Short mmCIF file of C-alpha atoms in Angstrom, two decimals:
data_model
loop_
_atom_site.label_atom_id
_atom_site.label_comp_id
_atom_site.label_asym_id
_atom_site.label_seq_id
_atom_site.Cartn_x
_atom_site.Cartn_y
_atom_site.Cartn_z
CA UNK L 18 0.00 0.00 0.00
CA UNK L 19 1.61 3.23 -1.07
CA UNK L 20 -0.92 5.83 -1.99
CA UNK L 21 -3.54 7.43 0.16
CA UNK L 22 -6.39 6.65 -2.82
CA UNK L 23 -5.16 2.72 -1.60
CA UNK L 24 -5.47 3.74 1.99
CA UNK L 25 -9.18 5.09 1.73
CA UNK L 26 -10.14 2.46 -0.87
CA UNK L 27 -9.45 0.12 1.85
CA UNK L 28 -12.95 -1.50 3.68
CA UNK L 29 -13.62 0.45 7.30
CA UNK L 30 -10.86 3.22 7.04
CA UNK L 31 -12.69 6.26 5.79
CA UNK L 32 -15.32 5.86 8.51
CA UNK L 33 -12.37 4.99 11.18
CA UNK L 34 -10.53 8.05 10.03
CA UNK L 35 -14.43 10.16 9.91
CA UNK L 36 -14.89 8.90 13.38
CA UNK L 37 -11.00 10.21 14.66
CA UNK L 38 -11.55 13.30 13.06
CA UNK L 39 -14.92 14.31 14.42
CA UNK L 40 -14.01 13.35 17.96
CA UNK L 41 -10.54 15.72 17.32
CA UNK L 42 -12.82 18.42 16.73
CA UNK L 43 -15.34 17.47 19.67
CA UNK L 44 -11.98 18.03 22.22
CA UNK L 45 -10.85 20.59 20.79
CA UNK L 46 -13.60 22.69 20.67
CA UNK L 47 -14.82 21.65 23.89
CA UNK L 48 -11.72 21.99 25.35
CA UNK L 49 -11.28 25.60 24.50
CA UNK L 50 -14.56 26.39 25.88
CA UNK L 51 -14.03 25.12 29.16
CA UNK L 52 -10.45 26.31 29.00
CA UNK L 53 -12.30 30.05 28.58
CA UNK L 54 -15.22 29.15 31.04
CA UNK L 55 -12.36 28.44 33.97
CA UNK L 56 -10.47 31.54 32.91
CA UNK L 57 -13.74 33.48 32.99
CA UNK L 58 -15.04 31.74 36.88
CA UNK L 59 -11.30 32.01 38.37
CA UNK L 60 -9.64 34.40 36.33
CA UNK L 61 -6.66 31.97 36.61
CA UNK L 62 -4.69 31.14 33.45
CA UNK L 63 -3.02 27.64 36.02
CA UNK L 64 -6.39 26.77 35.92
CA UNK L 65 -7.43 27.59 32.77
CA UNK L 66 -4.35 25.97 31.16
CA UNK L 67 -5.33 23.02 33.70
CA UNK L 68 -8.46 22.54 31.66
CA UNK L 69 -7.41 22.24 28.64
CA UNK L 70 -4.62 20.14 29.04
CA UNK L 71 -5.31 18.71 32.50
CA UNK L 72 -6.46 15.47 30.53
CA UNK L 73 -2.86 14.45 29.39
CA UNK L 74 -1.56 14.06 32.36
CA UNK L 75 -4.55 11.94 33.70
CA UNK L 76 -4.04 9.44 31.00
CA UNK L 77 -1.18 8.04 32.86
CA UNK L 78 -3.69 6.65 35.24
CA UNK L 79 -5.65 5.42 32.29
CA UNK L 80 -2.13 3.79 31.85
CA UNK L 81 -1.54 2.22 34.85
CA UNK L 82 -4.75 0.32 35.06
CA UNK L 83 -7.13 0.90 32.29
CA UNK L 84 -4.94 -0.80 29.41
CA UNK L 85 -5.18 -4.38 29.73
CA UNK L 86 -8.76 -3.82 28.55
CA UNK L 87 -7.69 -2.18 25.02
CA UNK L 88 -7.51 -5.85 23.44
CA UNK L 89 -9.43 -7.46 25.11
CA UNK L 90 -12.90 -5.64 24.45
CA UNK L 91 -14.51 -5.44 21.36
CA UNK L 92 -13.38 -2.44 19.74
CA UNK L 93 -16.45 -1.09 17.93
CA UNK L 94 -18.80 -1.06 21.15
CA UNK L 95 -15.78 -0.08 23.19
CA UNK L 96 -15.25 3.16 20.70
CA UNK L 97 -19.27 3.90 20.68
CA UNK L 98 -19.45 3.51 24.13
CA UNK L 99 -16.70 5.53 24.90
CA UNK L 100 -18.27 8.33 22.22
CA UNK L 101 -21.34 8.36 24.44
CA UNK L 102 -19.56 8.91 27.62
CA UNK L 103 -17.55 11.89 25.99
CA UNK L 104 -20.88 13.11 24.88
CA UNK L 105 -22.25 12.41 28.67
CA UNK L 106 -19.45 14.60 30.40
CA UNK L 107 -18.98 17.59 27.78
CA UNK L 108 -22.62 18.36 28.91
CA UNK L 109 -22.13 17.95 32.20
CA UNK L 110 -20.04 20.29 31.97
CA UNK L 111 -22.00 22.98 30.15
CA UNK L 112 -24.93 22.90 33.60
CA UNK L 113 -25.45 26.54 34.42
CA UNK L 114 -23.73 26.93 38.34
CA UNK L 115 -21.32 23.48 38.34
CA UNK L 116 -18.73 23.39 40.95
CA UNK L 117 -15.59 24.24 39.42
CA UNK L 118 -14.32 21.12 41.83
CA UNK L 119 -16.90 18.49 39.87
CA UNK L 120 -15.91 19.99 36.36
CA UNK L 121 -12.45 19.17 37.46
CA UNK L 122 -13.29 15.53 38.32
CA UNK L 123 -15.82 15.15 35.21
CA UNK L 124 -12.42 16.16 33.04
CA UNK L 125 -9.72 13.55 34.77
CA UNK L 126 -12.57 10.77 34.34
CA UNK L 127 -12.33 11.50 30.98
CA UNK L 128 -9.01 12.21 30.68
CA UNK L 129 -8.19 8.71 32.34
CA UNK L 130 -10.88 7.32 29.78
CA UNK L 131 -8.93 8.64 26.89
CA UNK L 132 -5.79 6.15 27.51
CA UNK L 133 -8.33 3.25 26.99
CA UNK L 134 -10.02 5.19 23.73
CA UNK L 135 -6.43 5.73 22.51
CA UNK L 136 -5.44 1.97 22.53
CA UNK L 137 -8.62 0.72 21.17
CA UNK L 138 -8.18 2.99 18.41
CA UNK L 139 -4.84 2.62 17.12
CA UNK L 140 -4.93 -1.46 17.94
CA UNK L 141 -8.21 -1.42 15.39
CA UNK L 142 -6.32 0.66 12.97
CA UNK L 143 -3.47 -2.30 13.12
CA UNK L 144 -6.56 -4.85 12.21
CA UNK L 145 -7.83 -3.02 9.25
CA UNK L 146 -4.77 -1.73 7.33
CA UNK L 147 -2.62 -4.71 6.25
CA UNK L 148 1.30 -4.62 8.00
CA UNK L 149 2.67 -2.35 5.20
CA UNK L 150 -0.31 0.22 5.35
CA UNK L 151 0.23 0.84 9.39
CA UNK L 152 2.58 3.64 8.79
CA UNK L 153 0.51 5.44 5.86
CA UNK L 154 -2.79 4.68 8.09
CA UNK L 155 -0.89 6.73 11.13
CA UNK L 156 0.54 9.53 8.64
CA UNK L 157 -3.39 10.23 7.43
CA UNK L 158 -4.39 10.19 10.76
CA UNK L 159 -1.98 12.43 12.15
CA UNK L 160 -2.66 15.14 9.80
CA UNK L 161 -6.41 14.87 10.51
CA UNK L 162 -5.18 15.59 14.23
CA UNK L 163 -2.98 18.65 12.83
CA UNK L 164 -6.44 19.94 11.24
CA UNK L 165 -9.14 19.06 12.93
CA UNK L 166 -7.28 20.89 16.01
CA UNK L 167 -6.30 23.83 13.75
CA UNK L 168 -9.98 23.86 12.33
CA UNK L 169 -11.10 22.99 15.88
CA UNK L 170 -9.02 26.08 17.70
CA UNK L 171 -10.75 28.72 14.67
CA UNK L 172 -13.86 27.40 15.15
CA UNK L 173 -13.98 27.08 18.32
CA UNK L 174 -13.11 30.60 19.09
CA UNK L 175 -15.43 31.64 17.15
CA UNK L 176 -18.31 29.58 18.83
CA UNK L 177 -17.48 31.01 22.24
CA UNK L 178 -18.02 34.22 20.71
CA UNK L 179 -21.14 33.67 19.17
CA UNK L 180 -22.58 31.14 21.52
CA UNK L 181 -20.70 31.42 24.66
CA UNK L 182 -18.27 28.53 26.31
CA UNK L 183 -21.68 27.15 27.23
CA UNK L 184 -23.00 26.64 23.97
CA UNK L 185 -19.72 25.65 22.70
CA UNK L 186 -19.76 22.85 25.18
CA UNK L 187 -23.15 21.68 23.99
CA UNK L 188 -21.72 21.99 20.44
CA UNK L 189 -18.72 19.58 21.03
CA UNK L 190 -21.04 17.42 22.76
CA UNK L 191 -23.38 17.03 19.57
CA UNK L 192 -20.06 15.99 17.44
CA UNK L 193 -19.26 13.12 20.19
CA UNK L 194 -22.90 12.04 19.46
CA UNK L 195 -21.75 11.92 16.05
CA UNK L 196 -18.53 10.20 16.34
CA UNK L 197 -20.43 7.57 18.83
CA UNK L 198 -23.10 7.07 15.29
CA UNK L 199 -20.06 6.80 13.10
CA UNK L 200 -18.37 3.87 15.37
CA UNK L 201 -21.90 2.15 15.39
CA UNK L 202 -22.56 2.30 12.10
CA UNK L 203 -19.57 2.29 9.96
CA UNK L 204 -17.23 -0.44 11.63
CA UNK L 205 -17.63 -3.84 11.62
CA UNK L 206 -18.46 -5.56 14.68
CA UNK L 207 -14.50 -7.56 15.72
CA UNK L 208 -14.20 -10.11 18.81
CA UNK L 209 -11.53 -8.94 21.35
CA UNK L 210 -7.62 -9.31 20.13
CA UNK L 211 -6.55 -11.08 23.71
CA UNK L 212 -8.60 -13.42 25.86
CA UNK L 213 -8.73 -13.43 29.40
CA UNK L 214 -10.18 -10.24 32.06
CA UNK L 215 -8.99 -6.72 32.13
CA UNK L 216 -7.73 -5.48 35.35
CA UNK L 217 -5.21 -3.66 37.06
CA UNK L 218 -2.89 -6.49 37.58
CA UNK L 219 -2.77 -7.29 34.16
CA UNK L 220 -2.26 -3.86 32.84
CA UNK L 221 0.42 -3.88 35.24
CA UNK L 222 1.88 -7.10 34.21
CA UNK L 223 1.11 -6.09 30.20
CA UNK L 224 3.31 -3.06 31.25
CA UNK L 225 6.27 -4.88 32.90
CA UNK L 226 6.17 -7.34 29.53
CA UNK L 227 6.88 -4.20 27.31
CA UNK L 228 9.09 -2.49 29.25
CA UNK L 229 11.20 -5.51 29.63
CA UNK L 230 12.06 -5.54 25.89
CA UNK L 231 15.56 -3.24 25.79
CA UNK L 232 14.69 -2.20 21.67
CA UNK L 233 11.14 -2.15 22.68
CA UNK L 234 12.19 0.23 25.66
CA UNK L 235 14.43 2.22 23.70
CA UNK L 236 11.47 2.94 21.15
CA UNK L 237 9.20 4.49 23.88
CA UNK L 238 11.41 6.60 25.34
CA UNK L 239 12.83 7.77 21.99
CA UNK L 240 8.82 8.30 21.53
CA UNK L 241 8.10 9.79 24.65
CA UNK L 242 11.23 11.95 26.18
CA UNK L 243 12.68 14.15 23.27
CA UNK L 244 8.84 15.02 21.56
CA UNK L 245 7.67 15.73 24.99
CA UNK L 246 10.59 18.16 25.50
CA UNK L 247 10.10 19.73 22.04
CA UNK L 248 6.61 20.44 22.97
CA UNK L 249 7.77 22.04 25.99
CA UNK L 250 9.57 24.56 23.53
CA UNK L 251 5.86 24.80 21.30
CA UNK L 252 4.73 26.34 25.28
CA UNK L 253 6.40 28.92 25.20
CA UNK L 254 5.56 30.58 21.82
CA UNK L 255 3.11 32.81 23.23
CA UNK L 256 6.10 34.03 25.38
CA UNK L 257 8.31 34.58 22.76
CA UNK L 258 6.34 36.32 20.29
CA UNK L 259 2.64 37.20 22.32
CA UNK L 260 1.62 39.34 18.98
CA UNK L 261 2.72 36.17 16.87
CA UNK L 262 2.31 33.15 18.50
CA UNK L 263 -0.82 31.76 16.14
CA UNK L 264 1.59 32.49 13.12
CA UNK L 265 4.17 30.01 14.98
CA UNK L 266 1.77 27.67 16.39
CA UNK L 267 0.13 27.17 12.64
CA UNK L 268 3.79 26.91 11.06
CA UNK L 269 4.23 24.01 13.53
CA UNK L 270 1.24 22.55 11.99
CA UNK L 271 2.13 23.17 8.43
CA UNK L 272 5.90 21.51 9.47
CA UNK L 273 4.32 18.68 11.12
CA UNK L 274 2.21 17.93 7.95
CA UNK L 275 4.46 17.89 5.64
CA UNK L 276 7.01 15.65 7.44
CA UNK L 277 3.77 12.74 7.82
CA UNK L 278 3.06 13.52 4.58
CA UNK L 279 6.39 13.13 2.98
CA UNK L 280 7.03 9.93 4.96
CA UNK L 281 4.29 7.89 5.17
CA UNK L 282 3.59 8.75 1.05
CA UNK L 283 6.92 9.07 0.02
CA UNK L 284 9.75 7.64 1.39
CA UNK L 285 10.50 3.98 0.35
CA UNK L 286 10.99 1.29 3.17
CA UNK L 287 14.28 0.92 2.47
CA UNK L 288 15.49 4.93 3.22
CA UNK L 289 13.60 4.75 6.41
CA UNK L 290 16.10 3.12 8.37
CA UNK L 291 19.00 6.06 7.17
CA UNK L 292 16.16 8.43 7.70
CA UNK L 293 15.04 7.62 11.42
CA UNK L 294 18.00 9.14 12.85
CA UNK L 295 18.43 12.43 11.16
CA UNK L 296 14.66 13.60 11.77
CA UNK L 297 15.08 12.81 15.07
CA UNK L 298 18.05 15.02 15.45
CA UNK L 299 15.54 17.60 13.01
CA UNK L 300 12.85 17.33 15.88
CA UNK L 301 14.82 19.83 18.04
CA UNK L 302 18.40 21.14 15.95
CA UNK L 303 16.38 24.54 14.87
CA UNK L 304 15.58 25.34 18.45
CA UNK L 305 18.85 25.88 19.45
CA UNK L 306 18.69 29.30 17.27
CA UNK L 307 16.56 30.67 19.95
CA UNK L 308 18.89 30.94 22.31
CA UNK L 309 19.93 34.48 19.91
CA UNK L 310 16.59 35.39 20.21
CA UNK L 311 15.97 35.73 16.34
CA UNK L 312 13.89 37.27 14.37
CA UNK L 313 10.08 36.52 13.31
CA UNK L 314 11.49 34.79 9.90
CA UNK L 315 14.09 32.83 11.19
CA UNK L 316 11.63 32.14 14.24
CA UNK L 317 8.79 30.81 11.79
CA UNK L 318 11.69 28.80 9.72
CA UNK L 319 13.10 26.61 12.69
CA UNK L 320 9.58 25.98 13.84
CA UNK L 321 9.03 24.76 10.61
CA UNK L 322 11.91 22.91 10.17
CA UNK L 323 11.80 21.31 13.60
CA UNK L 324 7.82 20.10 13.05
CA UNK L 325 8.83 18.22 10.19
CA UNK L 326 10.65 16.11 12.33
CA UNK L 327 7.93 14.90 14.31
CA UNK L 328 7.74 12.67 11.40
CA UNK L 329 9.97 10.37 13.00
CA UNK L 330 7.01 9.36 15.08
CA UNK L 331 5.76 7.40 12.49
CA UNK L 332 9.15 5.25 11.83
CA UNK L 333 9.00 5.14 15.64
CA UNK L 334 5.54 3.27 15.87
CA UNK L 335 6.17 1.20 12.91
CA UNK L 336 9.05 -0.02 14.35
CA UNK L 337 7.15 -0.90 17.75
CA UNK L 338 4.32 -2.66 15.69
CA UNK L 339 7.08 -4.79 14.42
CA UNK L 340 8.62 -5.21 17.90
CA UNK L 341 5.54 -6.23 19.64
CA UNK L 342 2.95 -9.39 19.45
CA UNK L 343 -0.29 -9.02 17.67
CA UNK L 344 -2.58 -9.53 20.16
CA UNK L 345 -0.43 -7.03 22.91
CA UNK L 346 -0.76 -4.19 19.67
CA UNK L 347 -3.90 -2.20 20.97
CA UNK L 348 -1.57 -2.04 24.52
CA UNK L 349 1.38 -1.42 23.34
CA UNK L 350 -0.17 1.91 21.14
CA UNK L 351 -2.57 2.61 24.04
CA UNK L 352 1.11 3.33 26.26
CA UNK L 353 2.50 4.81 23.59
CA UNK L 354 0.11 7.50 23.17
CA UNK L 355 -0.49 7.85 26.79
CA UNK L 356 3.33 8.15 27.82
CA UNK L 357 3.69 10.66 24.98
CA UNK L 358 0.97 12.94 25.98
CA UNK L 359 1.87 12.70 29.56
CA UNK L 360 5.71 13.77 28.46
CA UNK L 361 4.29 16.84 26.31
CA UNK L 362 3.00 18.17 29.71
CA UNK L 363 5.88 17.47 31.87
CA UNK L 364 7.89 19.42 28.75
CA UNK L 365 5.60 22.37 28.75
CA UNK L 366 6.42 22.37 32.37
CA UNK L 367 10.15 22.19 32.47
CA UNK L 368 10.32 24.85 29.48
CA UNK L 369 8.14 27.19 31.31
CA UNK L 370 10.25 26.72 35.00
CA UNK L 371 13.79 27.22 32.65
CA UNK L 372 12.07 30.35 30.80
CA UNK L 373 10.73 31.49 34.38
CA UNK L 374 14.30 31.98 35.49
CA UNK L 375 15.67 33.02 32.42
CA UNK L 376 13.71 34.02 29.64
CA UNK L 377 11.78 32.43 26.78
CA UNK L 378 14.24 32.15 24.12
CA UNK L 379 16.99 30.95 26.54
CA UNK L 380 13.99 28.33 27.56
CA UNK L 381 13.59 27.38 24.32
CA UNK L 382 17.11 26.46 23.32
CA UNK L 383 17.61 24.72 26.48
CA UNK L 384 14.90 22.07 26.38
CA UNK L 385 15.56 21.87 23.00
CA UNK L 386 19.29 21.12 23.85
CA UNK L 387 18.66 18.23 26.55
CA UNK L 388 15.85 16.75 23.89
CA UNK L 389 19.09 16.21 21.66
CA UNK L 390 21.31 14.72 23.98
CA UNK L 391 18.14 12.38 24.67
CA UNK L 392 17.94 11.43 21.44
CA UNK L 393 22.05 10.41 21.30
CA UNK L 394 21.53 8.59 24.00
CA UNK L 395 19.30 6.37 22.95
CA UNK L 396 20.39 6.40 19.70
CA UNK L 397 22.20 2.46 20.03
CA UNK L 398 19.34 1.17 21.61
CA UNK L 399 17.75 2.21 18.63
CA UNK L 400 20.19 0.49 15.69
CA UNK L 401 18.90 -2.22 13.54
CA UNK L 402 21.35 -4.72 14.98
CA UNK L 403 19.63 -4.74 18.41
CA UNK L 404 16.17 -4.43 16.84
CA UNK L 405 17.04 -7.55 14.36
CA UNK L 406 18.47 -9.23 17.99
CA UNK L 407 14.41 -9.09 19.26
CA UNK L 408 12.74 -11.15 17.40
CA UNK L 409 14.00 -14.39 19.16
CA UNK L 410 12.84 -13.01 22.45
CA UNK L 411 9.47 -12.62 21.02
CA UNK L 412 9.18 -15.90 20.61
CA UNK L 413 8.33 -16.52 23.50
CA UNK L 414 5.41 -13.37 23.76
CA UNK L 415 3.26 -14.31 21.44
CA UNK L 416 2.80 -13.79 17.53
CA UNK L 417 5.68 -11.77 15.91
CA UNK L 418 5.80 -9.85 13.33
CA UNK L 419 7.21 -10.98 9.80
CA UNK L 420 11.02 -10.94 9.55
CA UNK L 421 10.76 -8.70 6.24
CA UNK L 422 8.81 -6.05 7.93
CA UNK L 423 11.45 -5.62 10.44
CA UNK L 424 13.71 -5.11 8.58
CA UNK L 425 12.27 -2.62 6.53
CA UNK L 426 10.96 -0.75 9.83
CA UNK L 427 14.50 -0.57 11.53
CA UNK L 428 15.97 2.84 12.04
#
């Protein structure tokens, strides 16, 4: 598979990808309203930042007990259901005179939700794209997530004007109802990838298995630790430039796109092993400029530069797909996605303590500095000799992966 017509030709994607994208929109929307609501009750921007990002961090509890049950449910009622509890708390959280305490709680239920929705997800994406359309399936996706938060942001803003952060709510809440319809209706009905019961121990123990894979380990830190810290530098545009920090943030977007665009479309299996390396190195080299404190254009070139990096993601989760047993996938993803978000916020939190002390451009560089010497660090970990050295230790896991498509995933 190596064109997007392929990719949406392909039975159950277009209403899987539909279904992502609405529910994008749904949080971000939402997200901004109750972001502005808070800001509005408290007139705290901790708060109001709290609100809008607050649910990262909670998906490491999601994490830590939730994920066992991300293959081992079926995913189409798991994704409805889900849908309908998204659509349950957004209104909640629209009623006139709510504590600001239960608003809180209604958000970290559903932020801890999310690391369940998150393996689900990518683990049916696995199912329905053959091996060799994984990364193409997760370049698509990503740039619906670079829109439909762009899109969602614009809108959004607008909404709250028109409607208020109430109404907005209610709005985001009516697009969960639709992404809940999509999941009913447009995906087939799968039994669960793993027998046996969900629980705590078991996500523990599912956990422990991962981790105890060295390339395997190597993969999610090189997923979670140097993105996290280059997001930390994304928190601090506003800083930087207050007049231009929507210019940066949607030059961000525009670099992100392109990189997922130019590697899950273009680049041939057998660069993407030479490739891995230097876009990871890409993902935070142009930040060290700010340390000078440039410039609006050279700003709004290393932002760009740097997003196209991000790209490296892709080769990243490939190359875990290929490391990890079939029925563990939905697990292994659900981690994945909850470790990175989690990271992005402890990022955005050592950038802004760095910039506190010094200032933002100083912040920038710095962050973007240790997110380098994360990335050498890990770097032999992350050579195809000790990925090639897994596969007889998954042997013993379950179901590996094909020999060719580790090879062609190694970076």
């Amino acid at each position: 598979m190596r064109t997007y017509r392929e990719l949406f030709r392909t039975p159950e994607f277009l209403p899987f990808f539909t279904t992502v994208s609405v529910q994008v929109a749904a949080q971000t929307a939402a997200g901004l309203a109750l972001g502005t609501l808070v800001y509005a009750v408290t007139g705290s921007p901790l708060l109001s930042a709290l609100a809008m990002f607050g649910p990262s961090l909670a998906q490491v509890a999601g994490a830590l007990t939730l994920l066992s049950a991300a293959d081992r449910l079926p995913p189409r009622a798991t994704l409805t259901g889900l849908a309908v509890l998204f659509t349950l708390g957004t209104g909640v959280q629209a009623v006139p005179g709510l504590p600001l305490w239960a608003a809180f709680a209604v958000l970290l239920g559903l932020g801890v939700a999310s690391s369940l929705g998150g393996g689900v997800r990518y683990g049916l994406l696995n199912e329905i794209l053959p091996q060799r359309g994984f990364l193409l399936g997760r370049s698509a996706l990503n740039m619906a997530v670079g829109t439909m938060q762009i899109l969602g942001f614009a809108v959004g803003g607008v909404l709250v004007t028109a409607l208020s952060a109430r109404g907005t709510l209610l709005v985001g809440a009516a697009l969960y109802v639709v992404a809940a319809a999509l999941s009913r209706f447009g995906l087939t009905a799968r039994p669960p990838r793993a027998s046996g019961r969900a629980s705590v121990r078991e996500t523990w123990r599912t956990n422990a298995l991962l981790w105890s894979s060295a390339p395997r380990r190597s993969v999610y830190l090189a997923l979670w630790v140097p993105n996290g810290l280059v997001v930390g530098c994304e928190s601090l545009y506003i800083a930087y430039a207050p007049a231009h920090a929507g210019l940066l943030f949607a030059c961000g977007a525009l670099g992100m796109l392109t990189g997922d665009a130019l590697v899950g479309r273009f680049v041939p299996g057998r660069w993407r092993a030479r490739l891995g390396a230097p876009l990871r190195l890409l993902l935070a080299a142009p930040y060290l400029v700010f340390a000078l404190d440039p410039g609006l254009p050279v700003a709004v070139v290393a932002v760009v530069l740097a997003s196209v990096g991000f790209s490296a993601s892709l080769l990243l989760q490939e190359r875990l797909m290929a490391l990890t047993p079939e029925e563990l996938s939905g697990h292994a993803l659900g981690l994945s996605s909850s470790g990175m978000l989690a990271m992005q916020g402890v990022g955005a939190a050592v950038a802004g303590s760095v910039a506190q002390l010094t200032s933002p451009g100083t912040g920038m560089a710095a962050v973007a500095a240790l997110s380098l010497a994360v990335t050498v660090a890990l770097a032999p970990g992350l050579r195809a000799g000790r990925g090639q050295e897994a596969e007889g230790r998954l042997q013993g896991e379950g179901s590996p992966r094909t020999t060719e498509t580790k090879e062609t995933t190694t970076s």
